[in-house]
Coordinates of C-alpha atoms in Angstrom, one line a residue:
M1220 CA 0.0 0.0 0.0
T1221 CA 1.4 3.4 -1.0
K1222 CA 1.6 5.7 1.9
K1223 CA 1.2 9.5 2.0
T1224 CA 4.1 11.7 2.9
T1225 CA 4.0 14.7 5.2
K1226 CA 3.7 17.1 2.2
D1227 CA 0.6 15.3 1.1
L1228 CA -1.2 16.0 4.2
R1229 CA -4.1 18.3 3.7
S1230 CA -3.6 20.2 6.9
A1231 CA -0.1 21.2 5.4
R1232 CA -2.0 23.7 3.2
W1233 CA -2.8 25.7 6.3
F1234 CA 0.4 25.4 8.2
A1235 CA 3.4 24.6 6.0
P1236 CA 3.7 27.5 3.4
D1237 CA 6.1 30.4 4.1
D1238 CA 3.5 33.0 3.4
L1239 CA 1.5 35.5 5.2
R1240 CA -1.7 33.6 5.5
S1241 CA 0.0 30.5 6.9
M1242 CA 1.9 32.7 9.3
G1243 CA -1.5 33.8 10.7
H1244 CA -2.5 30.1 11.0
R1245 CA 0.5 29.2 12.9
S1246 CA 0.3 32.3 15.2
R1247 CA -3.3 31.6 16.1
A1248 CA -2.4 28.0 17.0
R1249 CA 0.3 29.4 19.2
Q1250 CA -2.2 31.7 20.7
M1251 CA -3.8 28.6 22.1
G1252 CA -0.5 27.2 23.5
L1253 CA 0.4 25.0 20.6
C1254 CA 3.9 24.9 18.9
D1255 CA 5.6 23.6 15.7
E1256 CA 6.0 20.1 17.4
D1257 CA 2.2 20.0 17.7
W1258 CA 1.5 20.1 13.9
E1259 CA 4.7 19.7 11.9
G1260 CA 4.7 16.5 10.0
K1261 CA 1.7 15.2 11.8
P1262 CA -1.9 14.3 10.6
V1263 CA -4.5 16.6 12.1
I1264 CA -7.3 14.5 13.4
A1265 CA -10.8 16.0 13.9
I1266 CA -12.8 14.5 16.7
L1267 CA -16.4 15.3 15.8
N1268 CA -18.4 15.3 19.1
T1269 CA -22.1 15.1 19.5
W1270 CA -22.1 15.5 23.3
S1271 CA -24.6 18.0 24.9
D1272 CA -26.1 18.5 28.3
L1273 CA -29.4 17.4 26.8
S1274 CA -28.1 14.0 25.3
P1275 CA -28.4 11.2 27.9
C1276 CA -27.3 8.9 25.1
H1277 CA -24.0 10.8 24.6
H1278 CA -23.5 12.1 28.1
H1279 CA -20.0 10.4 28.3
L1280 CA -18.7 11.4 25.0
R1281 CA -17.0 14.7 26.6
D1282 CA -14.9 12.2 28.6
R1283 CA -14.5 9.7 25.6
A1284 CA -13.1 12.6 23.4
E1285 CA -10.1 12.9 25.8
W1286 CA -9.5 9.1 25.3
V1287 CA -9.5 9.5 21.5
K1288 CA -7.1 12.4 22.0
R1289 CA -4.7 10.1 23.9
G1290 CA -4.9 7.7 21.2
V1291 CA -4.1 10.2 18.4
L1292 CA -1.1 11.5 20.5
Q1293 CA 0.2 8.0 21.0
A1294 CA 0.1 7.4 17.2
G1295 CA 1.9 10.8 16.4
G1296 CA -1.2 12.8 15.4
M1297 CA -2.5 16.1 16.4
P1298 CA -6.0 15.8 17.8
V1299 CA -8.5 18.7 17.5
E1300 CA -12.1 18.4 18.9
L1301 CA -14.9 19.9 16.9
P1302 CA -18.4 20.1 18.4
V1303 CA -21.2 19.3 15.9
M1304 CA -25.1 19.1 16.3
D1305 CA -26.4 16.8 19.0
F1306 CA -29.3 14.4 18.2
A1307 CA -31.0 13.8 21.5
E1308 CA -33.9 11.7 20.4
Q1309 CA -35.9 12.3 23.6
F1310 CA -35.7 16.1 23.6
L1311 CA -35.3 17.3 20.0
K1312 CA -38.8 18.3 18.7
P1313 CA -40.8 17.7 16.6
T1314 CA -38.3 15.0 15.7
S1315 CA -34.6 14.6 15.5
M1316 CA -35.3 13.2 11.9
L1317 CA -36.1 16.9 10.9
Y1318 CA -32.4 17.6 11.6
R1319 CA -30.4 14.6 10.3
N1320 CA -29.6 16.2 7.2
L1321 CA -28.8 19.5 8.8
G1322 CA -26.3 17.6 10.9
A1323 CA -24.7 15.8 7.8
M1324 CA -24.3 19.2 6.1
E1325 CA -22.6 20.5 9.4
V1326 CA -20.2 17.4 9.4
E1327 CA -19.3 17.7 5.7
E1328 CA -18.6 21.4 5.9
A1329 CA -16.8 21.2 9.3
L1330 CA -14.4 18.8 7.7
R1331 CA -14.0 20.6 4.5
S1332 CA -13.5 24.1 6.1
H1333 CA -10.9 23.1 8.8
P1334 CA -7.3 22.0 8.4
V1335 CA -8.0 18.3 9.2
D1336 CA -6.7 15.1 7.6
G1337 CA -9.0 12.5 9.1
A1338 CA -11.7 12.2 11.6
V1339 CA -13.2 10.2 14.4
L1340 CA -16.9 10.3 14.5
M1341 CA -18.6 10.1 18.0
G1342 CA -22.3 9.3 18.1
G1343 CA -24.9 6.5 18.5
C1344 CA -28.3 7.9 19.4
D1345 CA -30.5 7.2 16.4
K1346 CA -29.9 9.9 13.9
S1347 CA -26.3 10.6 14.9
T1348 CA -24.8 7.7 13.2
P1349 CA -26.3 8.3 9.7
A1350 CA -25.8 12.1 9.9
L1351 CA -22.1 11.6 10.8
V1352 CA -21.5 9.0 8.2
M1353 CA -23.4 10.8 5.4
G1354 CA -21.4 14.0 6.1
A1355 CA -18.2 12.3 6.4
V1356 CA -18.7 10.2 3.2
S1357 CA -19.6 13.3 1.2
M1358 CA -16.4 15.0 2.2
G1359 CA -14.4 11.8 1.6
L1360 CA -11.6 12.0 4.2
P1361 CA -10.4 9.0 6.1
F1362 CA -12.7 8.5 9.1
I1363 CA -13.5 5.9 11.7
F1364 CA -16.9 5.7 13.7
L1365 CA -16.8 5.5 17.5
P1366 CA -20.1 4.2 18.7
A1367 CA -21.4 5.6 22.0
G1368 CA -22.4 2.2 23.2
A1369 CA -25.5 1.0 24.8
M1370 CA -26.7 1.8 28.5
L1371 CA -26.8 -0.9 31.2
R1372 CA -30.0 -3.1 31.2
G1373 CA -33.0 -1.8 33.2
N1374 CA -34.2 -3.2 36.3
Y1375 CA -37.3 -3.0 38.5
A1376 CA -38.7 -5.2 41.0
G1377 CA -36.6 -8.0 39.8
E1378 CA -37.5 -7.7 36.2
K1379 CA -35.1 -6.8 33.4
L1380 CA -36.4 -3.7 31.5
G1381 CA -35.6 -2.7 28.0
S1382 CA -35.8 1.0 27.1
G1383 CA -38.6 1.9 24.9
T1384 CA -39.9 -1.7 24.5
D1385 CA -41.1 -2.0 28.1
T1386 CA -42.2 1.7 28.2
W1387 CA -44.8 0.9 25.5
K1388 CA -45.5 -2.5 27.0
Y1389 CA -46.1 -1.3 30.6
W1390 CA -47.9 1.9 29.4
D1391 CA -50.6 -0.3 27.8
E1392 CA -50.9 -2.2 31.0
R1393 CA -51.2 0.9 33.1
R1394 CA -53.9 2.3 30.8
A1395 CA -55.6 -1.2 31.2
G1396 CA -55.5 -0.8 35.0
N1397 CA -53.0 -3.5 35.6
I1398 CA -50.1 -1.2 36.8
S1399 CA -50.3 0.9 39.8
K1400 CA -48.8 4.6 39.8
E1401 CA -46.2 3.5 42.2
D1402 CA -45.1 0.8 40.0
W1403 CA -45.1 3.0 37.0
H1404 CA -42.8 5.6 38.8
G1405 CA -40.6 2.6 39.7
I1406 CA -40.4 1.7 36.2
E1407 CA -39.6 5.1 35.2
S1408 CA -36.7 5.3 37.7
G1409 CA -35.3 1.8 36.7
I1410 CA -35.5 1.7 32.9
A1411 CA -32.6 4.0 32.2
R1412 CA -29.7 3.3 34.7
S1413 CA -26.7 4.7 32.9
Y1414 CA -25.4 6.9 30.2
G1415 CA -25.6 5.3 26.7
T1416 CA -28.1 4.5 24.1
C1417 CA -31.1 2.3 24.3
M1418 CA -30.1 -1.2 25.3
T1419 CA -32.8 -2.9 23.1
M1420 CA -32.2 -3.4 19.5
G1421 CA -33.8 0.0 18.7
T1422 CA -32.5 2.4 16.2
A1423 CA -29.4 3.4 18.1
A1424 CA -28.2 -0.2 18.6
T1425 CA -29.2 -0.9 15.0
M1426 CA -27.4 1.9 13.5
M1427 CA -24.2 1.3 15.5
S1428 CA -24.3 -2.3 14.4
I1429 CA -24.8 -1.5 10.8
A1430 CA -21.7 0.7 10.9
D1431 CA -19.8 -2.1 12.5
G1432 CA -21.2 -4.5 10.0
W1433 CA -20.1 -2.0 7.1
G1434 CA -16.6 -2.0 8.4
L1435 CA -16.7 1.6 9.7
T1436 CA -15.8 0.8 13.3
L1437 CA -13.0 -1.1 15.0
P1438 CA -14.3 -4.8 15.0
G1439 CA -17.0 -5.3 17.5
A1440 CA -16.9 -1.8 18.8
S1441 CA -20.7 -1.4 18.4
S1442 CA -21.4 -3.9 21.2
I1443 CA -19.4 -2.4 24.1
P1444 CA -21.7 -1.1 26.6
A1445 CA -21.1 2.6 27.2
P1446 CA -20.1 2.4 30.9
D1447 CA -17.7 -0.6 30.3
A1448 CA -13.9 0.2 30.8
G1449 CA -13.4 -1.4 27.5
H1450 CA -15.2 1.5 25.9
K1451 CA -12.4 3.8 26.9
R1452 CA -9.8 1.6 25.6
M1453 CA -11.8 1.4 22.3
A1454 CA -12.0 5.1 22.3
A1455 CA -8.1 5.3 22.5
A1456 CA -7.8 2.6 19.9
C1457 CA -9.8 4.7 17.3
G1458 CA -7.5 7.6 18.0
R1459 CA -4.5 5.4 17.2
R1460 CA -6.1 3.8 14.1
I1461 CA -7.3 7.0 12.4
V1462 CA -3.6 8.3 12.3
D1463 CA -2.6 5.2 10.4
M1464 CA -5.7 5.3 8.1
V1465 CA -4.6 9.0 7.0
W1466 CA -1.0 7.7 6.2
E1467 CA -2.6 4.8 4.3
D1468 CA -5.1 7.0 2.5
L1469 CA -7.9 4.6 3.6
T1470 CA -10.8 6.8 2.4
P1471 CA -14.5 5.7 2.7
D1472 CA -15.0 4.8 -0.9
K1473 CA -12.6 1.9 -0.4
I1474 CA -14.6 0.6 2.5
M1475 CA -18.3 1.4 1.5
T1476 CA -18.6 -0.6 -1.5
P1477 CA -21.6 -2.6 -3.1
A1478 CA -20.3 -5.7 -1.3
S1479 CA -19.7 -4.1 2.1
T1480 CA -23.2 -2.6 1.8
R1481 CA -24.9 -5.7 1.3
N1482 CA -23.0 -7.0 4.3
A1483 CA -24.3 -4.1 6.4
V1484 CA -27.9 -4.8 5.2
M1485 CA -27.5 -8.5 6.2
V1486 CA -26.1 -7.7 9.7
A1487 CA -29.2 -5.4 10.1
M1488 CA -31.6 -7.9 9.2
A1489 CA -30.0 -10.6 11.3
T1490 CA -30.0 -8.3 14.5
G1491 CA -33.8 -7.8 14.3
C1492 CA -33.2 -4.2 13.3
S1493 CA -35.2 -1.1 13.6
T1494 CA -37.7 -0.1 10.7
N1495 CA -35.6 3.3 10.6
A1496 CA -32.7 1.3 9.4
I1497 CA -34.3 1.2 5.8
I1498 CA -34.3 5.0 5.5
H1499 CA -30.9 5.4 6.9
L1500 CA -29.2 2.5 5.0
I1501 CA -30.5 4.0 1.7
A1502 CA -29.4 7.5 2.5
M1503 CA -25.9 6.4 3.6
A1504 CA -25.5 4.0 0.7
R1505 CA -26.5 6.7 -1.8
R1506 CA -24.0 9.2 -0.4
A1507 CA -21.3 6.5 -0.9
G1508 CA -22.4 5.9 -4.6
V1509 CA -24.1 2.7 -4.0
P1510 CA -27.7 2.8 -5.5
L1511 CA -29.5 0.8 -2.6
T1512 CA -33.2 0.3 -3.1
L1513 CA -36.2 -1.0 -1.2
E1514 CA -36.3 -4.0 -3.4
D1515 CA -32.6 -4.7 -2.4
L1516 CA -33.4 -4.6 1.2
D1517 CA -36.5 -6.7 0.9
E1518 CA -34.6 -9.4 -1.1
V1519 CA -31.8 -9.6 1.6
G1520 CA -34.4 -9.7 4.2
R1521 CA -36.1 -12.6 2.6
S1522 CA -33.0 -14.8 2.8
T1523 CA -31.5 -13.6 6.2
P1524 CA -33.0 -14.9 9.4
V1525 CA -33.0 -13.0 12.6
I1526 CA -30.5 -14.6 15.0
A1527 CA -30.0 -11.9 17.6
N1528 CA -32.5 -12.8 20.3
I1529 CA -32.7 -9.2 21.6
R1530 CA -35.9 -7.3 22.4
P1531 CA -38.0 -6.1 20.7
S1532 CA -37.9 -9.0 17.9
G1533 CA -36.3 -11.4 20.5
S1534 CA -37.9 -12.3 23.9
D1535 CA -35.5 -12.2 26.7
Y1536 CA -32.2 -10.4 26.1
L1537 CA -30.8 -6.9 25.9
M1538 CA -27.6 -5.3 24.4
E1539 CA -25.5 -6.0 27.5
D1540 CA -26.4 -9.7 27.2
F1541 CA -25.5 -9.6 23.5
F1542 CA -21.9 -8.1 24.4
Y1543 CA -21.4 -11.0 26.9
A1544 CA -22.4 -13.5 24.4
G1545 CA -19.7 -12.3 21.9
G1546 CA -21.3 -9.1 20.3
L1547 CA -21.4 -8.3 16.7
Q1548 CA -18.3 -10.2 15.8
A1549 CA -19.9 -13.6 17.0
L1550 CA -23.1 -12.8 15.1
M1551 CA -21.0 -12.2 12.0
R1552 CA -19.1 -15.4 12.6
E1553 CA -22.5 -17.2 12.6
L1554 CA -23.6 -15.4 9.6
S1555 CA -20.2 -15.7 7.8
E1556 CA -21.5 -18.2 5.1
K1557 CA -23.6 -15.4 3.7
L1558 CA -21.2 -12.5 4.1
D1559 CA -18.6 -11.2 1.7
L1560 CA -15.6 -11.7 4.1
S1561 CA -13.1 -10.2 1.6
V1562 CA -14.3 -6.6 1.9
T1563 CA -11.8 -4.0 3.5
T1564 CA -12.7 -2.4 6.9
V1565 CA -11.2 0.6 8.7
T1566 CA -8.5 -1.8 10.1
G1567 CA -7.0 -2.0 6.6
K1568 CA -7.7 -5.8 6.8
T1569 CA -10.5 -7.9 5.6
L1570 CA -13.8 -8.4 7.4
G1571 CA -12.8 -12.2 7.5
E1572 CA -9.6 -11.4 9.4
G1573 CA -11.6 -9.1 11.7
I1574 CA -14.0 -11.8 12.9
K1575 CA -11.5 -14.6 12.9
G1576 CA -11.4 -16.3 16.3
A1577 CA -14.8 -14.8 17.3
R1578 CA -16.7 -16.9 19.7
N1579 CA -20.4 -17.3 20.6
Y1580 CA -20.7 -17.8 24.3
H1581 CA -24.4 -18.0 24.6
P1582 CA -26.1 -19.6 21.6
D1583 CA -29.5 -18.6 22.9
V1584 CA -28.6 -14.9 22.8
I1585 CA -26.9 -15.2 19.4
R1586 CA -28.7 -18.0 17.6
P1587 CA -27.2 -20.2 15.0
L1588 CA -28.7 -20.1 11.4
S1589 CA -30.2 -23.4 12.2
N1590 CA -32.4 -22.1 15.1
P1591 CA -33.3 -18.5 14.3
V1592 CA -35.5 -16.2 16.3
Y1593 CA -37.4 -15.6 13.2
H1594 CA -37.1 -17.5 9.9
E1595 CA -36.7 -14.3 7.6
G1596 CA -35.1 -10.8 8.3
S1597 CA -36.5 -8.3 10.6
L1598 CA -38.2 -6.1 8.0
A1599 CA -40.5 -6.5 5.0
V1600 CA -41.2 -4.0 2.2
L1601 CA -44.8 -3.7 1.1
K1602 CA -46.1 -2.4 -2.3
G1603 CA -49.6 -2.0 -3.8
N1604 CA -52.1 0.7 -4.7
L1605 CA -51.8 2.2 -1.1
A1606 CA -48.0 2.4 -1.3
P1607 CA -46.7 2.4 -4.8
D1608 CA -43.4 3.5 -3.8
G1609 CA -43.3 1.3 -0.7
A1610 CA -44.0 0.7 3.0
V1611 CA -42.3 -1.1 5.7
I1612 CA -43.4 -3.5 8.3
K1613 CA -41.5 -5.6 11.2
P1614 CA -42.9 -9.0 11.0
A1615 CA -40.5 -10.4 13.6
A1616 CA -42.2 -8.1 16.2
M1617 CA -45.8 -8.3 15.5
D1618 CA -48.6 -10.8 16.3
P1619 CA -48.5 -13.3 13.5
K1620 CA -52.2 -13.6 13.0
F1621 CA -52.0 -10.1 11.4
M1622 CA -49.6 -11.3 8.7
T1623 CA -52.5 -11.6 6.3
H1624 CA -55.3 -9.3 7.2
S1625 CA -58.3 -7.4 5.8
G1626 CA -60.2 -4.8 7.7
P1627 CA -62.0 -1.5 7.6
A1628 CA -60.1 1.8 8.2
I1629 CA -60.4 4.3 10.8
V1630 CA -58.6 7.5 9.5
A1631 CA -57.1 10.3 11.6
D1632 CA -55.8 13.2 9.8
S1633 CA -53.5 14.6 12.6
Y1634 CA -52.0 13.2 15.8
P1635 CA -54.5 15.2 18.1
E1636 CA -57.3 13.5 16.1
L1637 CA -55.6 10.1 16.6
K1638 CA -55.1 10.8 20.2
S1639 CA -59.0 11.4 20.8
I1640 CA -59.7 8.0 19.0
I1641 CA -57.0 6.3 21.0
E1642 CA -58.1 7.7 24.5
D1643 CA -62.0 7.0 23.9
P1644 CA -63.0 3.9 25.7
N1645 CA -66.3 3.7 23.8
Y1646 CA -64.9 4.3 20.4
P1647 CA -66.7 1.9 18.0
M1648 CA -64.0 -0.5 16.8
S1649 CA -62.9 -4.1 16.7
P1650 CA -59.4 -5.7 16.6
D1651 CA -60.1 -6.2 12.8
H1652 CA -60.1 -2.4 12.2
V1653 CA -57.0 -0.9 10.5
L1654 CA -56.1 2.5 12.5
I1655 CA -54.6 5.1 10.2
L1656 CA -52.6 8.2 10.9
R1657 CA -51.8 10.3 7.9
N1658 CA -50.1 13.7 7.2
A1659 CA -47.1 12.6 9.4
G1660 CA -44.5 12.0 6.7
P1661 CA -41.3 13.9 5.6
Q1662 CA -43.4 16.9 4.5
G1663 CA -46.5 16.4 6.7
G1664 CA -44.9 15.7 10.0
P1665 CA -42.8 17.7 9.4
G1666 CA -39.8 15.6 9.5
M1667 CA -41.5 12.2 9.7
P1668 CA -41.8 11.9 13.4
E1669 CA -42.0 8.8 15.3
W1670 CA -45.7 8.9 15.5
G1671 CA -46.3 5.6 13.6
M1672 CA -45.9 3.7 17.0
I1673 CA -49.6 4.4 17.5
P1674 CA -50.6 3.3 21.0
M1675 CA -53.4 0.6 21.4
P1676 CA -56.8 2.2 21.6
Q1677 CA -58.3 2.2 25.1
A1678 CA -61.5 0.6 23.7
L1679 CA -59.4 -2.5 22.7
L1680 CA -57.3 -2.7 25.6
N1681 CA -60.4 -2.9 27.9
Q1682 CA -61.3 -5.9 25.7
G1683 CA -57.8 -7.6 26.5
H1684 CA -56.4 -6.9 23.0
R1685 CA -52.7 -6.0 22.7
D1686 CA -52.1 -5.6 18.9
M1687 CA -53.8 -4.6 15.9
V1688 CA -53.0 -3.4 12.5
R1689 CA -51.8 0.3 12.5
L1690 CA -50.8 2.3 9.5
S1691 CA -49.2 5.6 8.8
D1692 CA -46.5 7.6 6.7
A1693 CA -44.7 8.1 9.8
R1694 CA -41.9 6.3 11.4
M1695 CA -41.8 4.4 14.7
S1696 CA -39.2 4.1 17.5
G1697 CA -36.8 1.0 16.7
T1698 CA -37.7 -0.1 20.4
S1699 CA -41.4 -0.3 19.3
F1700 CA -43.3 -3.6 18.4
G1701 CA -46.6 -4.4 16.9
A1702 CA -48.4 -4.8 13.6
C1703 CA -47.3 -1.3 12.5
I1704 CA -47.1 -0.4 8.8
L1705 CA -44.9 2.5 8.3
H1706 CA -43.2 5.0 5.8
V1707 CA -46.2 4.8 3.3
A1708 CA -44.9 6.5 0.2
P1709 CA -45.7 8.7 -1.4
E1710 CA -47.0 10.4 1.9
A1711 CA -50.5 11.7 2.2
F1712 CA -49.4 15.3 2.7
V1713 CA -48.1 15.5 -1.0
G1714 CA -51.2 13.7 -2.4
G1715 CA -50.1 10.1 -2.1
P1716 CA -52.9 7.4 -2.2
L1717 CA -53.0 7.4 1.7
A1718 CA -54.7 10.9 1.3
L1719 CA -57.6 9.2 -0.5
V1720 CA -58.7 6.7 2.2
E1721 CA -61.9 7.1 3.9
S1722 CA -63.0 5.5 7.2
G1723 CA -64.8 2.4 6.5
D1724 CA -62.6 1.5 3.3
I1725 CA -61.2 -2.0 3.4
I1726 CA -57.5 -2.2 3.7
E1727 CA -55.8 -5.5 2.7
L1728 CA -52.5 -6.7 4.2
D1729 CA -50.4 -9.7 2.8
V1730 CA -46.9 -9.7 4.4
P1731 CA -46.0 -13.2 2.8
N1732 CA -46.8 -11.7 -0.6
R1733 CA -45.5 -8.1 0.4
S1734 CA -48.7 -6.5 -0.6
L1735 CA -50.7 -3.5 0.7
N1736 CA -53.9 -2.5 -1.0
L1737 CA -56.8 -0.3 -0.6
K1738 CA -60.0 -2.2 -1.9
V1739 CA -61.7 0.7 -3.6
P1740 CA -62.6 0.9 -7.4
D1741 CA -60.2 2.9 -9.5
D1742 CA -63.0 5.3 -10.7
E1743 CA -63.9 6.2 -7.1
L1744 CA -60.2 6.8 -6.3
D1745 CA -60.0 9.2 -9.4
R1746 CA -62.9 11.0 -8.1
R1747 CA -61.5 11.5 -4.7
R1748 CA -58.1 12.5 -6.2
A1749 CA -59.7 15.2 -8.2
A1750 CA -61.4 16.6 -5.1
W1751 CA -58.2 16.5 -3.0
T1752 CA -57.0 19.9 -2.0
P1753 CA -53.2 20.4 -1.5
H1754 CA -52.0 21.5 2.1
E1755 CA -50.6 24.8 3.0
P1756 CA -46.8 24.6 3.4
R1757 CA -45.6 23.9 7.0
Y1758 CA -43.0 26.6 6.8
E1759 CA -42.4 30.0 5.2
R1760 CA -38.9 30.7 6.4
G1761 CA -35.7 29.2 7.8
Y1762 CA -34.5 25.8 7.9
G1763 CA -38.0 24.4 7.8
W1764 CA -38.5 26.2 4.5
L1765 CA -35.3 24.7 3.1
F1766 CA -36.2 21.2 4.3
S1767 CA -39.7 21.4 2.8
R1768 CA -38.5 22.3 -0.6
H1769 CA -35.7 19.6 -1.0
I1770 CA -36.6 16.6 1.3
E1771 CA -37.1 13.3 -0.6
Q1772 CA -39.6 10.7 0.1
A1773 CA -38.9 7.7 2.6
D1774 CA -38.2 5.3 -0.3
K1775 CA -35.2 7.4 -1.3
G1776 CA -33.8 7.8 2.2
C1777 CA -35.3 11.2 3.0
D1778 CA -32.0 13.0 2.0
F1779 CA -31.9 16.4 0.4
D1780 CA -32.1 16.3 -3.3
F1781 CA -29.1 18.7 -3.5
L1782 CA -27.0 16.5 -1.3
R1783 CA -27.1 13.4 -3.6
R1784 CA -23.9 12.1 -4.8
N1785 CA -25.1 12.7 -8.5
F1786 CA -26.1 16.2 -8.0
G1787 CA -23.7 18.5 -9.6
G1788 CA -20.1 18.1 -9.7
P1789 CA -17.6 17.8 -6.7
V1790 CA -17.2 20.4 -4.2
P1791 CA -13.6 21.9 -4.4
E1792 CA -11.3 22.3 -1.6
P1793 CA -11.4 25.8 0.0
D1794 CA -9.3 28.5 -1.2
I1795 CA -6.6 29.8 1.3
F1796 CA -5.6 33.3 0.4

């Protein structure tokens, strides 16, 4: 492998020339206490930190940045920490998804505009992983992803609690009168016991696992719990490795290939991944020049069983158990006959070399292919006259009796309208009904909030029911479960077929045959379409205005159209005058 020399370093454009502008750069570096020995002949490594005081998932990343710096210094580099946007899923409203692309833009421009040669990306909570990767891929510098890691498993009254998943479960039980207020507060205090991301296989764990399976992390880094001392050692190892990646010129285009992308999809399906994975996989792959489609995802899903027995698709275990069982390396070892083991990872070695020697210490947590949790992958893509561009469902986490289903629609045009239906104990409905929320997609939400996890209606809870078919153009939390059809595209807000549904219409779902249809005659749909009135724009200024004009639909990854890889020519390096 041909290695870079000192004069090839990108940062040398800022620091090396004997001219007025570079003298200014050097003098301002000295102003911060630095000297020639800090930068001369050394790669400058950006540590992009998504820490904030409102991010419980990333609350430890302020400390971890110091461990990354230690590793960079050990390997002979110069570390510089750059703050970038936080993606606190719990606090960022109306949804962190509204800001994923803004974060990706910030990452790309932060790397382009500063004197850096490579980057360590620090994140984990839901939208941070795709935002960091999308921006870094578009910039093209060598980078390594440092996963924030999952929190410790929850505990209350002797029961293991899984973040999100058990929140929804016990909320239903409280509304049904089976959980006391005291127990509810006990669950509230016990379900999130440490810093780190959700410890179920929600979106955070899904996206960290995908980055690992793609070869963007150190082997197995996605499985280390956030409070584990090994997480600090891994952070320092990321700092050491990125310095060598710069000298090796190991850029993302050499890692994020069609073959490694397929590996990432396969890993996602085998883990029982979040439905959000589909949107982010498509967006990240397309930034890397890989034209991933819903059809590609469904094809891999049909042939890749779920083998991670982790909630919500699994029954008993959480990410901490997954780590003790051998983590993602052990899962990929079980999956190895299906993976392309020849692809290159950030280690500079092949995936096969990275998982060599991995062991599965608990074959009920990480199942062999011969004994899967679910016989197909976590997700299925549906199409039909109600979702001509696709919709998504998670068969592994729903009541099997709804795999084929036909029932009358109950339609809500907004979340407040939906809430009134859900909370009405006397609302006339049966478990055969299909509860629909629309105008909650990329444009309608705005930002496609996680409103697709529609709570069970009080009227059905009182009858003892715990699942029904629910349908929307929104997303749902990866920690959620149930027969929820999501990401209906095109969305209702822009006039997709979902906008034409009326209460009482028959919705026909067939998961085995991947179909979703509205049983209404074409001439009646034409009449309704002609009568449909476009909505007023959500925003008239600011970022929301930009978002509304450039956001793509769910089947295309919800990226901005002007950030696609094939939009215009490459962005030049900044002038330094």
